Coordinates of C-alpha atoms in Angstrom, one line a residue:
M11 CA -29.6 -24.2 7.3
D12 CA -32.0 -23.8 4.4
L13 CA -35.7 -22.4 3.8
N14 CA -36.7 -26.0 4.0
H15 CA -35.3 -26.7 7.2
L16 CA -36.5 -23.7 8.8
K17 CA -40.1 -24.8 7.6
T18 CA -39.3 -28.2 9.4
C19 CA -38.5 -26.2 12.4
A20 CA -41.7 -25.1 12.7
T21 CA -42.9 -28.4 13.7
I22 CA -40.6 -28.6 16.6
V23 CA -41.0 -24.8 18.0
P24 CA -44.0 -22.3 17.5
S25 CA -43.9 -21.2 14.0
S26 CA -44.4 -17.7 14.7
Y27 CA -40.6 -18.0 16.4
V28 CA -39.6 -19.6 13.2
N29 CA -41.0 -16.9 11.0
L30 CA -38.8 -14.4 12.6
A31 CA -35.9 -16.4 12.0
Q32 CA -36.7 -16.9 8.7
Q33 CA -37.3 -13.5 7.9
S34 CA -33.5 -12.6 9.4
W35 CA -32.0 -15.7 7.3
M36 CA -34.0 -14.5 4.1
S37 CA -32.4 -11.0 4.9
R38 CA -29.1 -12.3 5.1
N39 CA -29.1 -14.4 2.0
H40 CA -30.3 -11.2 0.4
I41 CA -27.2 -9.4 1.3
F42 CA -24.9 -12.4 0.0
Q43 CA -26.6 -12.4 -3.1
H44 CA -26.4 -8.7 -3.8
L45 CA -22.6 -9.1 -3.0
L46 CA -22.1 -11.8 -5.4
N47 CA -24.4 -10.5 -8.1
H48 CA -22.7 -6.9 -8.1
K49 CA -19.1 -7.7 -6.7
K50 CA -18.8 -4.0 -5.4
I51 CA -18.0 -3.0 -1.5
P52 CA -21.5 -2.6 0.1
D53 CA -22.6 0.7 1.2
E54 CA -22.6 -0.2 4.8
G55 CA -20.3 -2.3 6.3
W56 CA -21.2 -5.8 7.4
N57 CA -21.0 -6.4 11.0
E58 CA -18.8 -9.3 12.5
C59 CA -21.2 -11.9 12.6
L60 CA -22.3 -11.6 8.9
V61 CA -19.0 -11.6 7.5
E62 CA -17.8 -14.6 9.5
T63 CA -21.3 -16.5 8.3
F64 CA -20.5 -15.8 4.7
L65 CA -16.9 -16.8 5.3
S66 CA -17.9 -20.2 6.9
E67 CA -20.3 -21.1 4.0
L68 CA -17.6 -20.3 1.4
S69 CA -15.1 -22.7 3.3
Q70 CA -17.4 -25.4 3.1
L71 CA -17.1 -25.4 -0.5
D72 CA -13.3 -26.3 -0.1
S73 CA -12.3 -30.1 -0.5
N74 CA -10.5 -30.1 2.9
N75 CA -14.0 -29.3 4.4
L76 CA -16.2 -31.6 2.4
I77 CA -18.0 -34.2 4.2
G78 CA -16.9 -37.9 3.6
K79 CA -13.7 -36.4 1.7
C80 CA -10.9 -38.7 1.2
G81 CA -7.6 -37.1 0.1
A82 CA -4.8 -39.1 -1.8
G83 CA -2.5 -36.7 -2.7
E84 CA 0.4 -34.9 -1.2
R85 CA -1.6 -31.5 -0.8
E86 CA -4.8 -32.1 0.6
G87 CA -5.6 -29.2 2.7
R88 CA -4.7 -30.8 6.0
I89 CA -4.2 -28.7 9.3
Y90 CA -2.8 -30.2 12.3
S91 CA -3.6 -27.1 14.6
D92 CA -7.3 -26.1 15.1
I93 CA -6.0 -22.8 16.1
V94 CA -4.5 -22.2 12.6
A95 CA -7.5 -23.7 11.5
R96 CA -9.5 -21.0 12.8
R97 CA -7.2 -18.4 12.0
N98 CA -7.6 -19.1 8.4
Y99 CA -11.4 -19.8 8.6
R100 CA -10.4 -23.4 7.2
F101 CA -9.4 -22.0 4.2
S102 CA -6.0 -24.3 3.4
H103 CA -5.6 -24.4 -0.2
G104 CA -4.3 -21.0 -1.1
V105 CA -5.3 -19.5 -4.4
G106 CA -4.3 -20.2 -8.0
R107 CA -2.6 -23.1 -9.6
S108 CA 1.0 -24.0 -10.6
G109 CA 0.9 -22.0 -13.8
D110 CA -1.4 -18.9 -12.6
V111 CA -1.7 -17.0 -9.4
T112 CA -5.2 -15.9 -10.4
A113 CA -6.0 -19.8 -11.8
V114 CA -9.4 -21.1 -10.2
Q115 CA -8.5 -24.3 -8.2
P116 CA -10.8 -27.5 -8.5
K117 CA -10.1 -28.3 -5.0
A118 CA -10.7 -24.9 -3.7
A119 CA -14.0 -23.8 -5.1
G120 CA -14.5 -21.6 -2.1
S121 CA -11.0 -20.3 -1.7
S122 CA -11.2 -19.1 -5.5
I123 CA -14.4 -17.3 -5.0
V124 CA -12.8 -15.2 -2.1
N125 CA -9.7 -14.3 -4.4
Q126 CA -11.7 -13.5 -7.6
L127 CA -14.4 -11.7 -5.5
C128 CA -11.7 -9.8 -3.5
S129 CA -10.1 -8.9 -6.6
K130 CA -13.5 -7.0 -8.0
L131 CA -14.0 -5.2 -4.5
V132 CA -10.1 -4.2 -4.3
L133 CA -10.9 -2.6 -8.0
D134 CA -14.2 -1.1 -6.7
F135 CA -12.1 0.4 -3.7
I136 CA -9.4 2.0 -6.0
H137 CA -12.6 3.3 -8.1
Q138 CA -14.0 5.1 -5.0
A139 CA -10.8 6.2 -4.0
G140 CA -10.4 8.0 -7.4
G141 CA -8.4 5.7 -9.8
T142 CA -11.4 5.6 -12.1
T143 CA -9.4 4.4 -15.3
A144 CA -8.2 1.2 -13.6
K145 CA -9.7 -1.6 -15.6
S146 CA -8.4 -4.8 -14.0
C147 CA -6.4 -5.7 -11.0
I148 CA -4.7 -8.8 -9.1
I149 CA -3.7 -9.5 -5.5
V150 CA -0.3 -10.5 -5.3
P151 CA 0.6 -12.6 -1.9
M152 CA 3.8 -10.6 -1.5
A153 CA 5.1 -6.8 -0.5
T154 CA 5.5 -4.1 -2.6
G155 CA 8.7 -4.9 -3.4
M156 CA 8.9 -8.5 -4.4
T157 CA 5.6 -7.7 -6.4
L158 CA 7.7 -5.1 -8.4
L159 CA 10.2 -7.7 -8.8
L160 CA 7.7 -10.0 -10.4
C161 CA 6.3 -6.9 -12.6
F162 CA 9.7 -6.9 -14.1
L163 CA 10.5 -10.6 -14.5
A164 CA 7.1 -10.5 -16.8
L165 CA 8.3 -7.6 -18.8
K166 CA 11.3 -9.5 -19.5
S167 CA 9.6 -12.3 -21.6
I168 CA 8.4 -9.7 -23.8
R169 CA 11.7 -7.7 -23.9
P170 CA 14.4 -10.1 -23.8
D171 CA 17.0 -8.1 -25.1
A172 CA 16.4 -5.3 -22.5
R173 CA 18.8 -4.6 -19.7
Y174 CA 18.4 -1.1 -18.0
I175 CA 15.4 0.3 -15.9
I176 CA 15.2 4.0 -15.8
W177 CA 14.4 5.0 -12.3
P178 CA 13.9 8.6 -10.9
R179 CA 15.7 8.5 -7.7
V180 CA 13.5 7.8 -4.4
D181 CA 15.5 6.7 -1.3
Q182 CA 13.7 3.7 -0.4
K183 CA 15.5 0.4 -0.7
S184 CA 12.7 -2.1 -1.4
C185 CA 12.0 -0.5 -4.9
F186 CA 15.5 -0.5 -5.7
K187 CA 16.3 -3.7 -4.9
S188 CA 13.4 -5.3 -6.6
M189 CA 15.2 -4.1 -9.9
I190 CA 18.8 -5.4 -9.0
S191 CA 17.3 -8.7 -7.9
A192 CA 15.4 -9.3 -11.0
G193 CA 19.0 -9.0 -12.8
F194 CA 18.6 -5.3 -14.1
E195 CA 21.1 -2.4 -14.3
P196 CA 19.0 0.7 -12.8
I197 CA 19.7 4.2 -14.4
V198 CA 19.5 6.5 -11.5
I199 CA 17.8 9.9 -12.5
E200 CA 18.7 12.5 -9.9
N201 CA 15.6 15.0 -9.1
C202 CA 15.6 18.5 -9.4
L203 CA 15.6 21.0 -6.3
V204 CA 12.7 23.3 -7.1
G205 CA 12.1 25.5 -3.8
D206 CA 12.1 23.0 -1.0
E207 CA 10.7 20.0 -3.5
L208 CA 12.8 17.4 -5.1
C209 CA 10.8 16.6 -8.5
T210 CA 11.6 14.6 -11.8
D211 CA 14.1 15.5 -14.1
V212 CA 12.5 14.7 -17.5
D213 CA 15.0 16.1 -19.4
A214 CA 17.5 13.7 -18.3
I215 CA 15.1 10.5 -18.6
Q216 CA 15.0 11.7 -22.4
K217 CA 18.7 12.1 -22.6
V218 CA 18.9 8.7 -21.1
I219 CA 16.8 7.1 -23.6
E220 CA 18.7 8.7 -26.4
K221 CA 22.1 7.4 -25.3
V222 CA 20.9 3.9 -24.6
G223 CA 18.3 3.4 -27.0
A224 CA 14.7 2.2 -26.4
D225 CA 15.2 -1.3 -26.9
S226 CA 17.8 -1.6 -24.1
I227 CA 15.4 -0.3 -21.5
L228 CA 13.0 -2.8 -19.8
C229 CA 11.0 -0.1 -18.5
I230 CA 10.6 3.6 -16.5
H231 CA 9.9 2.8 -12.8
T232 CA 8.6 5.6 -11.4
T233 CA 6.7 6.9 -7.7
T234 CA 4.0 8.1 -6.7
S235 CA 3.8 8.1 -2.5
C236 CA 6.6 9.2 -1.1
F237 CA 8.6 11.2 1.8
A238 CA 9.0 14.6 1.7
P239 CA 10.8 16.7 0.4
R240 CA 10.3 14.3 -2.6
I241 CA 7.0 15.0 -4.5
P242 CA 5.5 12.3 -6.9
D243 CA 6.9 12.0 -10.4
K244 CA 5.7 13.9 -13.3
L245 CA 3.7 11.0 -14.3
E246 CA 1.8 12.2 -17.3
E247 CA 4.9 13.3 -19.3
I248 CA 6.8 10.4 -18.3
A249 CA 3.7 8.4 -19.5
Q250 CA 3.7 10.3 -22.8
I251 CA 7.3 9.6 -23.5
C252 CA 6.5 5.9 -22.9
K253 CA 3.9 5.9 -25.6
D254 CA 5.9 7.8 -27.7
K255 CA 9.0 5.4 -27.7
E256 CA 7.2 2.3 -26.9
I257 CA 8.7 1.8 -23.6
P258 CA 6.8 0.0 -20.4
H259 CA 5.9 1.9 -17.6
I260 CA 5.9 0.4 -14.2
V261 CA 4.6 2.6 -11.3
N262 CA 5.1 2.4 -7.4
N263 CA 2.1 3.4 -6.1
A264 CA 3.0 2.1 -2.5
Y265 CA 0.6 3.8 -0.4
G266 CA -0.9 6.0 -3.1
V267 CA -4.5 4.7 -3.2
Q268 CA -5.6 6.8 -0.1
L269 CA -4.2 9.7 -1.9
S270 CA -6.6 11.4 -4.4
K271 CA -3.7 13.5 -5.7
C272 CA -1.8 10.2 -6.8
M273 CA -4.7 8.5 -7.9
H274 CA -5.5 11.8 -10.2
L275 CA -2.0 11.7 -11.6
L276 CA -2.5 7.9 -12.5
N277 CA -5.9 8.7 -13.9
Q278 CA -3.8 11.6 -16.5
A279 CA -1.1 9.4 -17.1
S280 CA -3.1 6.6 -18.2
K281 CA -5.4 8.6 -20.5
F282 CA -2.7 10.4 -22.4
G283 CA 0.3 8.1 -22.0
R284 CA 1.2 4.5 -21.5
V285 CA 1.2 3.2 -17.8
D286 CA 1.3 -0.9 -17.8
A287 CA 0.6 -1.2 -14.1
F288 CA 0.9 0.2 -10.6
V289 CA 1.6 -1.4 -7.5
Q290 CA 0.1 -0.5 -4.1
S291 CA 0.6 -2.3 -0.6
C292 CA -2.1 -3.8 1.1
D293 CA -1.0 -2.7 4.5
K294 CA -0.4 0.9 3.9
N295 CA -4.0 1.6 2.0
F296 CA -6.1 -1.1 3.3
M297 CA -5.3 -1.5 6.9
V298 CA -4.5 -5.5 6.9
P299 CA -1.2 -7.1 8.2
V300 CA 1.9 -6.8 5.8
G301 CA 2.2 -9.5 3.2
G302 CA 0.2 -8.6 0.0
S303 CA 0.2 -6.7 -3.0
V304 CA -2.4 -5.0 -5.5
V305 CA -1.4 -4.8 -9.1
A306 CA -3.9 -2.7 -11.2
S307 CA -4.1 -1.6 -14.9
S308 CA -5.7 1.1 -16.8
N309 CA -5.0 -1.0 -20.1
K310 CA -7.0 -3.7 -22.0
D311 CA -3.8 -5.6 -22.9
N312 CA -2.5 -8.6 -21.4
F313 CA -0.1 -7.5 -18.9
L314 CA -1.7 -8.5 -15.6
E315 CA -2.4 -12.0 -17.3
L316 CA 1.3 -12.4 -17.9
M317 CA 2.4 -11.2 -14.5
A318 CA -0.1 -13.7 -12.9
S319 CA 1.4 -16.3 -15.2
T320 CA 4.8 -15.3 -14.3
Y321 CA 4.2 -16.3 -10.2
A322 CA 5.6 -19.7 -9.6
G323 CA 3.3 -22.1 -7.8
R324 CA 0.4 -21.6 -5.6
A325 CA -0.1 -18.6 -3.5
S326 CA -1.3 -18.0 0.1
A327 CA -4.9 -16.8 0.2
A328 CA -4.3 -14.7 3.6
P329 CA -4.1 -11.4 1.8
A330 CA -7.2 -12.0 0.0
I331 CA -9.0 -13.1 3.0
D332 CA -8.2 -10.1 4.9
M333 CA -8.6 -7.8 2.4
L334 CA -12.3 -9.2 1.8
I335 CA -13.1 -9.0 5.6
T336 CA -11.8 -5.6 5.7
M337 CA -13.6 -4.3 2.7
L338 CA -17.1 -6.0 3.9
Q339 CA -16.6 -4.4 7.3
M340 CA -15.6 -1.2 6.1
G341 CA -18.0 -0.2 3.5
R342 CA -18.3 2.4 1.2
N343 CA -19.4 4.7 3.6
G344 CA -16.6 4.0 5.8
L345 CA -14.2 4.1 3.1
K346 CA -15.3 7.6 2.4
N347 CA -14.7 8.8 5.8
L348 CA -11.4 7.4 6.1
L349 CA -10.3 9.2 2.9
S350 CA -11.9 12.5 4.4
E351 CA -10.6 11.9 8.2
R352 CA -7.3 11.5 6.5
K353 CA -6.8 14.8 4.4
D354 CA -8.3 16.7 7.6
N355 CA -5.6 15.2 9.6
Y356 CA -3.2 16.0 7.2
S357 CA -4.1 19.8 7.4
Y358 CA -4.5 19.8 11.1
L359 CA -0.9 17.8 11.6
R360 CA 0.9 20.2 9.2
E361 CA -0.6 23.4 11.2
E362 CA 0.2 22.1 14.4
M363 CA 3.7 21.1 13.0
R364 CA 4.2 24.6 11.9
K365 CA 3.7 25.9 15.4
L366 CA 6.0 23.5 17.0
A367 CA 8.7 24.5 14.3
E368 CA 8.3 28.1 15.0
K369 CA 9.0 27.2 18.6
H370 CA 12.1 25.7 18.0
G371 CA 13.7 27.9 15.4
E372 CA 12.9 25.4 12.6
R373 CA 10.4 25.7 9.5
I374 CA 7.9 23.4 7.7
L375 CA 9.3 22.5 4.4
E376 CA 7.2 23.4 1.6
T377 CA 6.3 20.4 -0.4
P378 CA 2.5 21.1 -1.5
H379 CA 2.9 18.7 -4.2
N380 CA 3.1 15.9 -1.4
P381 CA -0.4 15.3 0.2
I382 CA 1.1 13.0 2.9
S383 CA 4.3 13.4 4.2
I384 CA 5.2 16.6 6.1
G385 CA 9.2 17.7 6.5
M386 CA 10.4 19.7 9.4
S387 CA 14.0 21.1 9.0
L388 CA 16.4 20.5 12.1
S389 CA 18.9 23.0 11.3
S390 CA 19.1 24.4 15.0
L391 CA 20.1 20.8 16.2
V392 CA 22.8 20.5 13.8
D393 CA 25.3 22.8 16.2
K394 CA 23.9 21.3 19.1
T395 CA 24.5 17.5 18.2
A396 CA 26.8 15.6 15.8
D397 CA 24.3 13.3 15.0
V398 CA 20.6 14.2 14.7
T399 CA 19.5 10.8 14.2
E400 CA 19.6 10.8 18.0
L401 CA 16.1 12.4 17.8
G402 CA 14.7 9.7 16.1
S403 CA 16.1 7.0 18.5
M404 CA 14.8 9.0 21.1
L405 CA 11.1 9.6 19.5
F406 CA 11.4 5.7 19.2
T407 CA 11.9 4.9 23.0
R408 CA 9.0 7.1 23.5
R409 CA 6.6 5.0 21.4
I410 CA 6.6 7.4 18.2
T411 CA 6.8 5.3 15.4
G412 CA 7.3 5.9 11.9
A413 CA 9.0 9.2 12.0
R414 CA 12.5 9.7 9.9
V415 CA 15.1 11.6 11.0
V416 CA 17.5 12.6 7.7
P417 CA 20.9 13.8 8.4
L418 CA 23.4 15.5 5.6
G419 CA 25.8 13.5 4.0
A420 CA 24.6 10.0 5.1
K421 CA 26.1 7.3 2.8
K422 CA 24.3 4.0 1.4
T423 CA 25.4 1.3 -0.6
I424 CA 22.9 -1.1 -2.2
G425 CA 24.5 -4.1 -4.3
S426 CA 27.0 -2.0 -6.5
F427 CA 25.4 1.1 -6.5
S428 CA 26.6 3.9 -3.8
F429 CA 24.5 6.6 -2.9
Q430 CA 25.4 10.2 -1.4
G431 CA 22.9 11.9 1.0
Y432 CA 20.8 8.9 1.5
G433 CA 17.6 9.2 2.9
S434 CA 17.1 12.6 1.2
H435 CA 16.5 11.6 -2.4
C436 CA 19.4 13.7 -3.5
N437 CA 23.1 13.9 -3.0
T438 CA 22.9 17.2 -0.9
Y439 CA 19.8 18.4 0.4
T440 CA 19.7 22.0 1.9
C441 CA 19.2 20.9 5.7
P442 CA 18.5 17.8 8.0
Y443 CA 14.9 17.1 8.6
L444 CA 12.3 15.1 10.0
T445 CA 9.3 13.5 8.5
V446 CA 6.0 12.3 9.7
A447 CA 2.8 11.1 7.9
A448 CA -0.9 11.7 8.2
A449 CA -1.6 8.3 6.9
I450 CA -5.3 6.6 6.7
G451 CA -6.4 5.4 9.9
M452 CA -4.6 7.8 11.7
K453 CA -6.5 9.4 14.7
R454 CA -6.5 13.0 15.7
E455 CA -5.4 12.1 19.1
E456 CA -2.4 10.6 17.7
C457 CA -1.8 13.8 15.8
D458 CA -1.7 15.5 19.2
I459 CA 0.2 13.0 21.1
L460 CA 2.7 13.2 18.2
V461 CA 3.3 16.7 18.3
K462 CA 3.5 16.8 22.2
K463 CA 6.0 14.0 22.3
L464 CA 8.3 15.8 19.7
D465 CA 8.0 19.0 21.6
K466 CA 9.3 17.4 24.9
T467 CA 12.1 15.5 22.9
I468 CA 13.5 18.3 21.1
I469 CA 13.8 20.1 24.2
C470 CA 15.1 16.8 25.9
L471 CA 17.8 16.7 23.4
K472 CA 18.8 20.1 23.4
K473 CA 19.1 20.2 27.1
R474 CA 21.0 16.8 27.2
V475 CA 23.6 17.7 24.9
S476 CA 24.1 21.6 26.6
Q477 CA 24.4 19.9 29.9
S478 CA 26.2 16.8 29.4
G479 CA 23.7 14.3 30.0
S480 CA 23.4 15.2 33.9
A481 CA 21.4 12.8 36.1
E482 CA 18.5 15.3 36.5
I483 CA 18.1 15.7 33.1
S484 CA 18.1 12.2 32.1
E485 CA 15.5 11.6 34.8
E486 CA 13.5 14.4 33.2
C487 CA 13.7 13.0 30.0

């Protein structure tokens, strides 16, 4: 309904009533116009009705929703289920075209606007979170591991003779599988233990480059956000090496957008060295369902264009729709509050975990350079149970999810590569430990519940082992 329709409505009901509705209509359109003009996250989040109205109007621009349309092809945006149609706001064509995941579709003007607009808002989100050097980004409808794989395949087209990827070790399967699935041979750089922290061995990277030659290296694949006691890689030093040796640099920034320290590292690396792209998860940073990633770059070159053209076929619009809805409802002020709340929760949870550790004769691992993950030693459990991972299972049955229990000496084989001490980012760490994270969206009451249940579970495990799991103890636990 437009302004002319409203004027006509004044012949049906009193004009004073229509005038009020007309003012609301003009205000809503002004909000839409402001978003389309500036392509920034609104200061104040939109209400649900406003978001749904905006999406409904955009979806009417797609060919499958045109009045009188007749589809004569094999892909015409037909949806059998009304539930599925409503779930997707009647966007059915996806995004991109066969040659480019970011290309505009002639049949899907509305879906294309959603995708392009969402990319602009995500870039603004990254800027607001501290990634001020980022110049462009694209949304890829795959999770982080597969998106990293796509980055490596894009680089392969410009470095066809390269066979190696230098990778400072981080014990997380998907980032490792992204390299071997792309057909490359990872050169694993073991971390250095400094105090409790595991950090990058920059000298080892330089020695590997000298040994195999820069031309045979596809890229250096670094990490920012990670589980304690590992800390973010020394991005600035590595970026300088990449610049000097003309080696591409891909950063796995999986959940680093919410961490100002990680974004600062990326800024410095981009300013003084080489960073071709950094990849982040949609669900971990933007609180949307799993299924999308954001690839951002601080360079003015065409790497993101190359990567977009490497993607085969069209892509799902679901991640872009979810992200657009979330950012419109969150607003800049909501984002600032969430980032501030996360920092406060990290400090609070770390202190509560410290008290708990002291109570049980343990200690918090000193990892000041890891701004999200908190590690607590489990040394007292080593003499009481042969498998400290039982604590992780007990926590899960008590509905504590995401906590990781890392034993000593675990072995893991991925492809043809074998790792010792898997889970601890090194062959031999000093003690078994548990990690928890204070991530974006976590509430203070969740911190309290976590500490309370962890306390009871440790007590229960010790009693169960010492008293051989009596009926009385089992009931108590």
